[in-house]
Amino acid sequence: MKHVQSRDNAQFKQLRKLATSSRARREAAETLIDGLHLFRSALDAGVRPKLAIVAERALDHAEVKAALAEQGEAMLLLADALFDELSPTDTPTGLLGLIDIPAEPGEPITGDCLVLDAVQDSGNLGTLLRAAWATGVRDVLLTTGCAQAWSPKVLRAGQGAHFSLRIREHCDVAAALAGYPGRIVATRLDARSSLYALDLRGPVAWLFGNEGAGLSPAVSALATDPAIIPMPGAAESLNVAMAATVCLFEQVRQRTRD
């Protein structure tokens, strides 16, 4: 196992770029997964990291050792201070993985999908991906202006969702949904139909927008079924991740009720 203790090391410098720069991740088509849970989730999904990066303090951790045994021989041991520069968390667990960013799928979308329009907060984006994963939605379309789906912070918030989703970034949503066979639903405060009045048992493309501005006019215009989430309380609106979760689980409820 190679042991790096200097910030001047070329391999460490490249890893630091991947940890901090969306441009570097796009150019290399690589990213870092942080923590034992994500590392294990990748292995369980058949995604074997190209490199395991271990902090000195974690080398004798039993669960880390078990993951490394399954990983294979591609490992890098970092001085603790260097490792902490790569991790996006305040209390790093001591294990990172270097993975390839998957190529985007090219086949038409015919089943359920989640369309995210300029969702900028990494935590929101990761939570939205996790909600899609939890409810069986496979396809996620991100417009330009969204946070980078494969950034370490979004990956951490997604808690393993990425490895079960087909994610398209910088997507031309109008082209992707041309000829879509199901409903295209947007939650809007000016909608007349309640979410709970819609028949959601068939394919649905869900449209959700930016945390402050909502959907752009171009994406909002794609909706065949604008709907409102009834809110009998005094709140004016819901967080985008919360709104999407309500909608996706209403779809699950309709499909699983007797």
C-alpha positions as a printed Julia matrix, in Angstrom:
258×3 Matrix{Float64}:
   0.0    0.0     0.0
   1.43   3.35   -1.04
   1.83   5.8     1.87
   1.58   9.56    1.16
   2.52  12.12    3.77
   3.26  15.21    1.67
   0.88  17.75    0.11
   3.32  18.0    -2.77
   2.54  14.47   -3.89
   1.04  14.58   -7.42
  -1.57  11.91   -6.71
  -2.75  13.75   -3.6
  -3.0   17.02   -5.56
  -5.24  15.35   -8.15
  -7.45  13.84   -5.44
  -7.79  17.25   -3.81
  -8.94  18.7    -7.14
 -11.6   16.0    -7.39
 -12.71  16.76   -3.82
 -13.09  20.49   -4.42
 -13.66  21.19   -8.12
 -16.71  20.3   -10.18
 -14.73  21.08  -13.31
 -12.02  18.62  -12.35
 -14.64  15.94  -11.74
 -16.25  16.56  -15.13
 -12.93  16.52  -16.97
 -11.71  13.34  -15.29
 -15.15  11.7   -15.16
 -14.19  10.64  -11.63
 -15.36  11.5    -8.13
 -14.82  10.59   -4.49
 -17.22   8.72   -2.23
 -16.79   9.47    1.46
 -17.3    7.15    4.39
 -17.73   3.49    5.14
 -21.47   3.48    4.37
 -21.04   4.85    0.84
 -18.02   2.65    0.2
 -20.01  -0.4     1.25
 -23.04   0.73   -0.78
 -20.87   0.97   -3.88
 -19.47  -2.51   -3.37
 -22.94  -3.94   -2.75
 -24.15  -2.35   -6.0
 -21.28  -3.87   -7.95
 -19.36  -0.58   -8.21
 -15.79  -1.36   -7.17
 -13.79   1.78   -6.38
 -10.7    2.26   -8.53
  -8.79   3.28   -5.43
  -9.43   3.04   -1.71
  -8.02   6.0     0.23
  -7.47   5.35    3.92
  -6.48   7.63    6.79
  -3.71   6.36    9.03
  -6.05   6.44   12.03
  -8.57   4.13   10.3
  -6.19   1.47    9.11
  -6.93  -0.86   12.04
 -10.7   -0.18   12.14
 -12.41  -3.57   11.81
 -15.12  -2.51    9.33
 -12.66  -0.52    7.25
 -10.35  -3.53    7.11
 -13.25  -5.72    5.95
 -14.15  -3.27    3.18
 -10.54  -3.04    2.08
 -10.27  -6.81    1.93
 -13.19  -6.87   -0.49
 -11.87  -3.89   -2.43
  -8.62  -5.51   -3.53
  -5.11  -4.15   -3.86
  -5.7   -0.6    -5.18
  -5.18   1.36   -1.94
  -3.59   4.59   -0.82
  -2.7    5.38    2.79
  -2.79   9.08    3.68
  -1.52  10.97    6.68
  -4.56  11.98    8.76
  -4.16  15.69    8.04
  -4.07  15.06    4.29
  -7.07  12.76    4.44
  -9.08  15.41    6.29
  -8.44  17.86    3.44
 -10.23  15.5     1.06
 -13.26  14.66    3.18
 -16.32  16.97    3.06
 -17.31  16.13    6.65
 -16.3   17.59    9.98
 -15.67  14.14   11.44
 -14.31  11.95    8.64
 -14.55   8.2     9.11
 -11.2    7.61    7.45
 -12.22   5.9     4.2
 -12.73   7.36    0.72
 -13.19   5.69   -2.63
 -12.28   6.91   -6.1
 -14.93   5.92   -8.65
 -15.74   6.62  -12.28
 -18.76   8.81  -12.97
 -21.01   6.55  -15.06
 -21.81   7.38  -18.66
 -25.29   8.82  -19.03
 -27.94   6.5   -20.5
 -29.17   7.19  -23.99
 -32.41   5.2   -24.15
 -35.81   6.95  -24.18
 -37.6    7.49  -20.88
 -40.84   5.56  -20.64
 -41.24   4.95  -16.91
 -41.35   7.18  -13.87
 -38.78   9.94  -13.73
 -37.82  12.88  -11.55
 -36.98  16.16  -13.29
 -35.02  18.66  -11.19
 -34.76  22.2   -12.53
 -31.87  24.25  -11.1
 -31.95  22.64   -7.64
 -28.81  24.2    -6.23
 -28.48  22.95   -2.66
 -26.36  19.81   -2.38
 -28.34  18.51    0.59
 -31.64  18.98   -1.2
 -30.36  17.29   -4.34
 -29.02  14.31   -2.44
 -32.28  13.99   -0.49
 -34.27  14.11   -3.74
 -32.15  11.33   -5.22
 -32.65   9.29   -2.07
 -36.43   9.79   -2.28
 -36.4    8.62   -5.9
 -34.4    5.55   -4.9
 -36.74   4.78   -2.01
 -39.84   4.93   -4.19
 -38.51   2.98   -7.15
 -38.01   5.88   -9.57
 -35.01   5.02  -11.75
 -34.51   8.01  -14.05
 -33.49  11.47  -12.83
 -33.04  14.43  -15.17
 -31.11  17.5   -14.02
 -31.16  20.77  -15.9
 -28.19  23.09  -16.18
 -28.08  25.07  -12.95
 -28.47  22.08  -10.63
 -25.74  21.2    -8.17
 -23.41  18.56   -9.58
 -25.02  15.2    -8.91
 -21.72  13.39   -8.41
 -20.12  15.86   -6.02
 -18.98  14.36   -2.71
 -21.59  16.32   -0.75
 -24.48  15.2    -2.95
 -23.22  11.64   -2.88
 -23.1   11.73    0.9
 -26.64  13.14    1.14
 -27.86  10.49   -1.32
 -26.67   7.7     1.0
 -26.09   5.24   -1.84
 -28.98   6.27   -4.11
 -26.68   7.13   -7.02
 -25.73   3.51   -7.58
 -29.34   2.53   -8.36
 -30.33   5.53  -10.5
 -29.89   6.56  -14.12
 -28.84  10.2   -13.81
 -28.67  12.66  -16.7
 -27.09  16.05  -16.04
 -27.37  19.26  -18.12
 -30.42  17.67  -19.66
 -32.64  19.16  -22.37
 -35.84  18.23  -20.58
 -38.18  19.12  -23.46
 -36.28  16.78  -25.79
 -36.02  14.05  -23.17
 -39.77  14.11  -22.48
 -40.9   14.45  -26.1
 -43.42  11.68  -26.65
 -43.44  10.71  -22.97
 -46.28   8.18  -22.52
 -47.46   9.23  -19.05
 -48.49  12.26  -17.03
 -46.07  15.14  -16.54
 -46.87  16.58  -13.13
 -45.68  19.87  -11.66
 -46.63  21.02   -8.18
 -47.67  24.66   -8.35
 -49.38  26.94   -5.89
 -51.67  28.27   -8.64
 -52.86  24.8    -9.69
 -56.54  23.92   -9.3
 -56.2   20.16   -9.01
 -55.12  18.51   -5.77
 -52.24  16.03   -5.91
 -54.55  13.5    -4.25
 -57.13  13.79   -7.06
 -54.68  12.65   -9.74
 -54.47   9.06  -10.91
 -50.78   8.31  -10.41
 -50.85   4.59  -11.12
 -49.35   4.98  -14.61
 -45.97   6.46  -15.56
 -45.31   9.93  -14.15
 -42.61  12.48  -14.87
 -42.35  14.73  -11.8
 -41.13  18.32  -12.24
 -39.56  20.15   -9.29
 -37.76  23.48   -9.39
 -35.25  25.75   -7.75
 -35.45  26.35   -3.99
 -36.33  30.04   -4.42
 -37.61  30.57   -7.95
 -39.37  27.28   -8.52
 -39.67  25.87  -12.03
 -38.44  27.89  -14.96
 -41.26  28.89  -17.36
 -39.91  26.56  -20.06
 -39.91  23.5   -17.82
 -43.19  24.42  -16.11
 -44.88  24.61  -19.53
 -44.14  20.92  -20.1
 -46.58  19.88  -17.36
 -49.73  18.12  -18.51
 -51.08  17.99  -14.94
 -50.26  20.92  -12.65
 -51.26  20.05   -9.1
 -51.18  21.54   -5.64
 -50.23  19.78   -2.42
 -53.02  20.69    0.04
 -51.59  22.51    3.05
 -54.24  23.31    5.67
 -51.65  24.99    7.89
 -50.26  28.49    7.56
 -47.05  27.59    5.68
 -46.8   29.16    2.24
 -44.79  26.37    0.68
 -42.69  23.25    1.3
 -39.0   22.62    0.87
 -38.46  21.1    -2.58
 -37.15  17.8    -1.18
 -40.11  17.53    1.18
 -42.61  18.33   -1.59
 -41.11  15.71   -3.88
 -41.15  13.1    -1.12
 -44.84  13.75   -0.46
 -45.62  13.32   -4.16
 -43.54  10.22   -4.72
 -44.99   8.42   -1.73
 -48.53   9.36   -2.77
 -47.76   7.55   -6.01
 -46.52   4.55   -4.04
 -49.69   4.63   -1.92
 -51.95   4.61   -4.96
 -50.1    1.7    -6.52
 -50.04  -0.43   -3.42
 -53.51   0.16   -1.96
 -56.01  -2.7    -2.05
